[in-house]
Short mmCIF file of C-alpha atoms and ligand atoms in Angstrom, two decimals:
data_model
loop_
_atom_site.label_atom_id
_atom_site.label_comp_id
_atom_site.label_asym_id
_atom_site.label_seq_id
_atom_site.Cartn_x
_atom_site.Cartn_y
_atom_site.Cartn_z
CA UNK N 138 -114.97 81.68 -19.39
CA UNK N 139 -113.94 78.48 -21.21
CA UNK N 140 -111.21 76.34 -19.55
CA UNK N 141 -108.27 75.92 -21.84
CA UNK N 142 -106.25 72.74 -21.70
CA UNK N 143 -102.59 72.72 -22.59
CA UNK N 144 -100.30 69.63 -23.13
CA UNK N 145 -96.61 70.35 -22.64
CA UNK N 146 -93.81 67.96 -23.80
CA UNK N 147 -91.97 66.50 -20.93
CA UNK N 148 -88.20 66.82 -20.87
CA UNK N 149 -86.12 69.15 -22.73
CA UNK N 150 -88.87 71.45 -23.88
CA UNK N 151 -90.51 71.57 -20.50
CA UNK N 152 -88.74 74.60 -18.99
CA UNK N 153 -88.85 76.54 -22.14
CA UNK N 154 -92.69 76.03 -22.31
CA UNK N 155 -93.25 77.05 -18.68
CA UNK N 156 -91.07 80.02 -19.16
CA UNK N 157 -93.27 81.35 -22.11
CA UNK N 158 -96.50 80.78 -20.11
CA UNK N 159 -95.10 82.62 -17.20
CA UNK N 160 -93.94 85.42 -19.35
CA UNK N 161 -97.49 85.90 -20.57
CA UNK N 162 -98.73 86.11 -17.02
CA UNK N 163 -99.96 82.61 -16.33
CA UNK N 164 -99.00 81.40 -12.94
CA UNK N 165 -97.16 77.96 -13.36
CA UNK N 166 -96.35 77.20 -9.65
CA UNK N 167 -98.38 74.00 -9.55
CA UNK N 168 -96.65 72.91 -12.82
CA UNK N 169 -93.20 73.81 -11.34
CA UNK N 170 -93.91 71.80 -8.06
CA UNK N 171 -95.87 69.03 -9.66
CA UNK N 172 -94.49 66.05 -7.91
CA UNK N 173 -96.43 63.04 -9.32
CA UNK N 174 -99.58 65.10 -10.15
CA UNK N 175 -100.76 64.73 -13.71
CA UNK N 176 -103.19 67.47 -14.09
CA UNK N 177 -101.77 70.92 -13.09
CA UNK N 178 -103.87 74.05 -12.64
CA UNK N 179 -102.93 77.63 -12.96
CA UNK N 180 -103.87 79.74 -9.90
CA UNK N 181 -104.59 83.03 -11.89
CA UNK N 182 -106.01 81.74 -15.11
CA UNK N 183 -108.46 79.42 -16.85
CA UNK N 184 -105.55 77.23 -18.06
CA UNK N 185 -105.00 73.60 -17.14
CA UNK N 186 -101.76 71.78 -17.93
CA UNK N 187 -100.84 68.26 -18.60
CA UNK N 188 -97.23 67.24 -19.04
CA UNK N 189 -96.63 64.17 -21.48
CA UNK N 190 -94.40 62.63 -24.14
CA UNK N 191 -94.04 64.49 -27.27
CA UNK N 192 -95.97 62.15 -29.66
CA UNK N 193 -98.84 61.85 -27.05
CA UNK N 194 -99.12 65.71 -27.23
CA UNK N 195 -100.06 65.29 -30.84
CA UNK N 196 -102.54 62.69 -29.96
CA UNK N 197 -104.21 64.52 -27.31
CA UNK N 198 -104.40 67.81 -29.32
CA UNK N 199 -105.53 65.96 -32.51
CA UNK N 200 -108.40 64.29 -30.60
CA UNK N 201 -109.47 67.57 -28.95
CA UNK N 202 -108.88 66.35 -25.23
CA UNK N 203 -106.65 69.22 -24.97
CA UNK N 204 -106.84 72.49 -26.93
CA UNK N 205 -103.32 73.55 -27.15
CA UNK N 206 -100.00 71.67 -27.31
CA UNK N 207 -96.37 72.62 -27.18
CA UNK N 208 -94.01 70.12 -29.17
CA UNK N 209 -90.90 70.04 -31.25
CA UNK N 210 -91.09 70.40 -35.03
CA UNK N 211 -89.17 67.02 -35.08
CA UNK N 212 -92.17 65.26 -33.79
CA UNK N 213 -94.64 67.15 -36.03
CA UNK N 214 -92.46 66.26 -39.05
CA UNK N 215 -92.44 62.46 -38.05
CA UNK N 216 -96.17 62.09 -37.24
CA UNK N 217 -98.48 63.67 -39.90
CA UNK N 218 -101.49 64.73 -37.62
CA UNK N 219 -104.52 66.79 -38.29
CA UNK N 220 -103.99 69.93 -36.27
CA UNK N 221 -102.90 73.55 -36.65
CA UNK N 222 -99.41 74.55 -36.13
CA UNK N 223 -99.75 78.19 -34.93
CA UNK N 224 -96.60 79.64 -33.43
CA UNK N 225 -92.85 78.88 -33.86
CA UNK N 226 -91.69 79.52 -30.30
CA UNK N 227 -88.09 79.84 -31.25
CA UNK N 228 -86.94 77.89 -28.34
CA UNK N 229 -85.68 74.18 -28.19
CA UNK N 230 -83.60 75.09 -31.29
CA UNK N 231 -81.76 72.08 -32.84
CA UNK N 232 -81.42 70.28 -36.30
CA UNK N 233 -81.93 67.13 -37.97
CA UNK N 234 -78.70 65.70 -39.28
CA UNK N 235 -77.05 62.73 -40.95
CA UNK N 236 -74.14 61.67 -38.79
CA UNK N 237 -71.74 58.76 -38.63
CA UNK N 238 -68.19 57.63 -37.89
CA UNK N 239 -65.65 59.65 -39.89
CA UNK N 240 -64.92 57.29 -42.70
CA UNK N 241 -68.58 56.77 -43.54
CA UNK N 242 -69.59 57.45 -47.14
CA UNK N 243 -73.24 57.04 -48.24
CA UNK N 244 -72.15 56.22 -51.85
CA UNK N 245 -69.40 54.02 -51.22
CA UNK N 246 -69.88 50.15 -51.66
CA UNK N 247 -72.74 48.43 -53.17
CA UNK N 248 -74.70 47.36 -50.02
CA UNK N 249 -77.85 49.17 -49.02
CA UNK N 250 -76.98 51.45 -46.39
CA UNK N 251 -78.51 50.87 -42.96
CA UNK N 252 -79.79 54.09 -41.18
CA UNK N 253 -80.66 54.03 -37.27
CA UNK N 254 -83.09 56.66 -36.31
CA UNK N 255 -86.03 57.48 -33.89
CA UNK N 256 -87.53 59.34 -36.91
CA UNK N 257 -88.15 56.73 -39.66
CA UNK N 258 -90.52 58.83 -41.65
CA UNK N 259 -88.13 61.86 -41.64
CA UNK N 260 -85.43 59.70 -42.70
CA UNK N 261 -87.39 57.79 -45.43
CA UNK N 262 -88.46 61.18 -46.82
CA UNK N 263 -84.74 62.54 -46.76
CA UNK N 264 -83.44 59.53 -48.69
CA UNK N 265 -86.35 59.48 -50.96
CA UNK N 266 -85.62 63.09 -51.95
CA UNK N 267 -81.94 62.04 -52.80
CA UNK N 268 -83.09 58.99 -54.74
CA UNK N 269 -81.08 56.64 -52.36
CA UNK N 270 -82.56 53.28 -51.45
CA UNK N 271 -81.59 52.68 -47.69
CA UNK N 272 -82.80 50.43 -44.97
CA UNK N 273 -84.14 51.99 -41.85
CA UNK N 274 -83.60 50.63 -38.27
CA UNK N 275 -86.13 52.10 -35.85
CA UNK N 276 -84.50 52.96 -32.51
CA UNK N 277 -86.19 54.16 -29.22
CA UNK N 278 -83.08 56.00 -27.86
CA UNK N 279 -79.30 56.21 -27.84
CA UNK N 280 -79.28 56.32 -31.51
CA UNK N 281 -75.52 57.38 -31.63
CA UNK N 282 -74.54 53.81 -30.39
CA UNK N 283 -75.80 52.14 -33.71
CA UNK N 284 -72.97 53.10 -36.05
CA UNK N 285 -70.30 52.65 -33.24
CA UNK N 286 -71.09 48.90 -32.69
CA UNK N 287 -71.96 48.09 -36.27
CA UNK N 288 -75.86 47.98 -36.05
CA UNK N 289 -76.02 50.76 -38.73
CA UNK N 290 -73.95 52.62 -41.17
CA UNK N 291 -75.09 56.03 -40.06
CA UNK N 292 -77.80 57.85 -38.12
CA UNK N 293 -80.56 60.47 -38.70
CA UNK N 294 -81.09 62.22 -35.43
CA UNK N 295 -81.53 65.55 -33.78
CA UNK N 296 -78.38 67.51 -32.84
CA UNK N 297 -78.69 70.38 -30.33
CA UNK N 298 -75.37 70.99 -28.75
CA UNK N 299 -73.53 68.36 -30.60
CA UNK N 300 -71.90 67.01 -27.40
CA UNK N 301 -73.44 63.37 -27.94
CA UNK N 302 -71.90 63.18 -31.44
CA UNK N 303 -68.64 64.67 -30.34
CA UNK N 304 -68.26 62.53 -27.13
CA UNK N 305 -68.76 59.43 -29.21
CA UNK N 306 -66.50 60.38 -32.27
CA UNK N 307 -69.30 60.89 -34.71
CA UNK N 308 -69.55 63.74 -37.27
CA UNK N 309 -72.24 65.40 -39.10
CA UNK N 310 -72.34 64.56 -42.80
CA UNK N 311 -75.31 66.75 -43.64
CA UNK N 312 -77.66 69.14 -41.94
CA UNK N 313 -81.09 68.27 -42.93
CA UNK N 314 -83.25 71.00 -41.42
CA UNK N 315 -83.58 73.33 -38.47
CA UNK N 316 -85.92 72.45 -35.51
CA UNK N 317 -87.68 74.39 -32.92
CA UNK N 318 -90.76 74.06 -30.48
CA UNK N 319 -94.20 75.00 -31.96
CA UNK N 320 -97.44 75.84 -30.54
CA UNK N 321 -100.20 73.59 -31.97
CA UNK N 322 -103.95 73.90 -31.62
CA UNK N 323 -106.94 71.45 -31.98
CA UNK N 324 -108.92 72.34 -35.22
CA UNK N 325 -112.33 72.59 -33.36
CA UNK N 326 -110.95 74.38 -30.37
CA UNK N 327 -109.93 77.29 -32.42
CA UNK N 328 -113.46 77.75 -33.41
CA UNK N 329 -115.28 76.99 -30.20
CA UNK N 330 -112.92 78.69 -27.81
CA UNK N 331 -111.78 81.40 -30.41
CA UNK N 332 -111.59 84.24 -28.13
CA UNK N 333 -109.45 82.60 -25.31
CA UNK N 334 -107.17 80.85 -27.76
CA UNK N 335 -106.51 83.75 -30.11
CA UNK N 336 -105.66 85.73 -26.95
CA UNK N 337 -103.20 83.23 -25.78
CA UNK N 338 -101.69 82.93 -29.43
CA UNK N 339 -101.29 86.66 -29.75
CA UNK N 340 -99.65 87.00 -26.22
CA UNK N 341 -97.34 83.99 -27.05
CA UNK N 342 -96.56 85.60 -30.46
CA UNK N 343 -95.58 88.90 -28.73
CA UNK N 344 -93.42 87.02 -26.16
CA UNK N 345 -91.43 85.10 -28.57
CA UNK N 346 -90.61 88.01 -30.85
CA UNK N 347 -88.34 89.14 -28.08
CA UNK N 348 -86.29 85.76 -28.14
C1 PRP S 1408 -81.36 63.48 -28.12
C2 PRP S 1408 -80.87 63.13 -29.53
C3 PRP S 1408 -79.41 63.00 -29.26
C4 PRP S 1408 -79.17 64.19 -28.31
C5 PRP S 1408 -78.52 65.28 -28.91
O1 PRP S 1408 -81.45 62.37 -27.36
O2 PRP S 1408 -81.43 61.84 -29.88
O3 PRP S 1408 -79.05 61.72 -28.74
O4 PRP S 1408 -80.37 64.31 -27.78
O5 PRP S 1408 -78.39 66.41 -28.12
P1 PRP S 1408 -76.97 67.02 -28.19
O6 PRP S 1408 -76.55 67.50 -29.48
O7 PRP S 1408 -77.09 68.25 -27.28
O8 PRP S 1408 -75.95 66.11 -27.51
P2 PRP S 1408 -82.20 62.34 -25.89
O9 PRP S 1408 -81.52 63.26 -24.96
O10 PRP S 1408 -83.66 63.02 -26.12
O11 PRP S 1408 -82.25 60.99 -25.29
P3 PRP S 1408 -82.47 59.55 -26.10
O12 PRP S 1408 -81.13 59.24 -26.74
O13 PRP S 1408 -82.72 58.62 -24.93
O14 PRP S 1408 -83.53 59.60 -27.19
#
């Protein structure tokens, strides 16, 4: 039986992903009690997990070092990679939105608007679609700070509960699109390990139908 390697995204999607694998009968005890260990084995299956940052999930899956990945649609949209997106897991639901301080207007004034974001490609595409010329300021985190301190006019970011915006006095000006976690697969793995991977996909599809 082939070993199936799975990369999970650390952080907000972690629990949801573990929950799905447990629901399809994969023992995740080592993953739950991982400590500082980086490769986590399942005691009752041929699955081996690694837990890494979202964009690294894409890299590991694209290069075939792992077979399957769990990652947010936001990361898939930002980084155009060669891999198959196979299941919408219907968890980790959030949205991309344009947000700023209440008196912001994208059209007001003649200056080129500055947009802070962790997702420059998503932001570029969005404004290109609107025919608006903007300047992108790439951030690594706490994007909501940018319009508050005058670094940017507005932000494009993911909004989940909306609490971060609310607590910082920002409002959504436009919802861009919905986001959720996705299962992705390496293009060769699906051929070489067809039986094992198809079985996992089918079980996961059956499990997420009930969400
Ligand atoms: C994300 C996002 C927002 C926040 C939205 O940041 O960039 O800041 O979560 O969530 P909410 O609508 O539930 O408040 P994350 O927590 O990943 O941290 P970061 O700012 O360090 O990137």
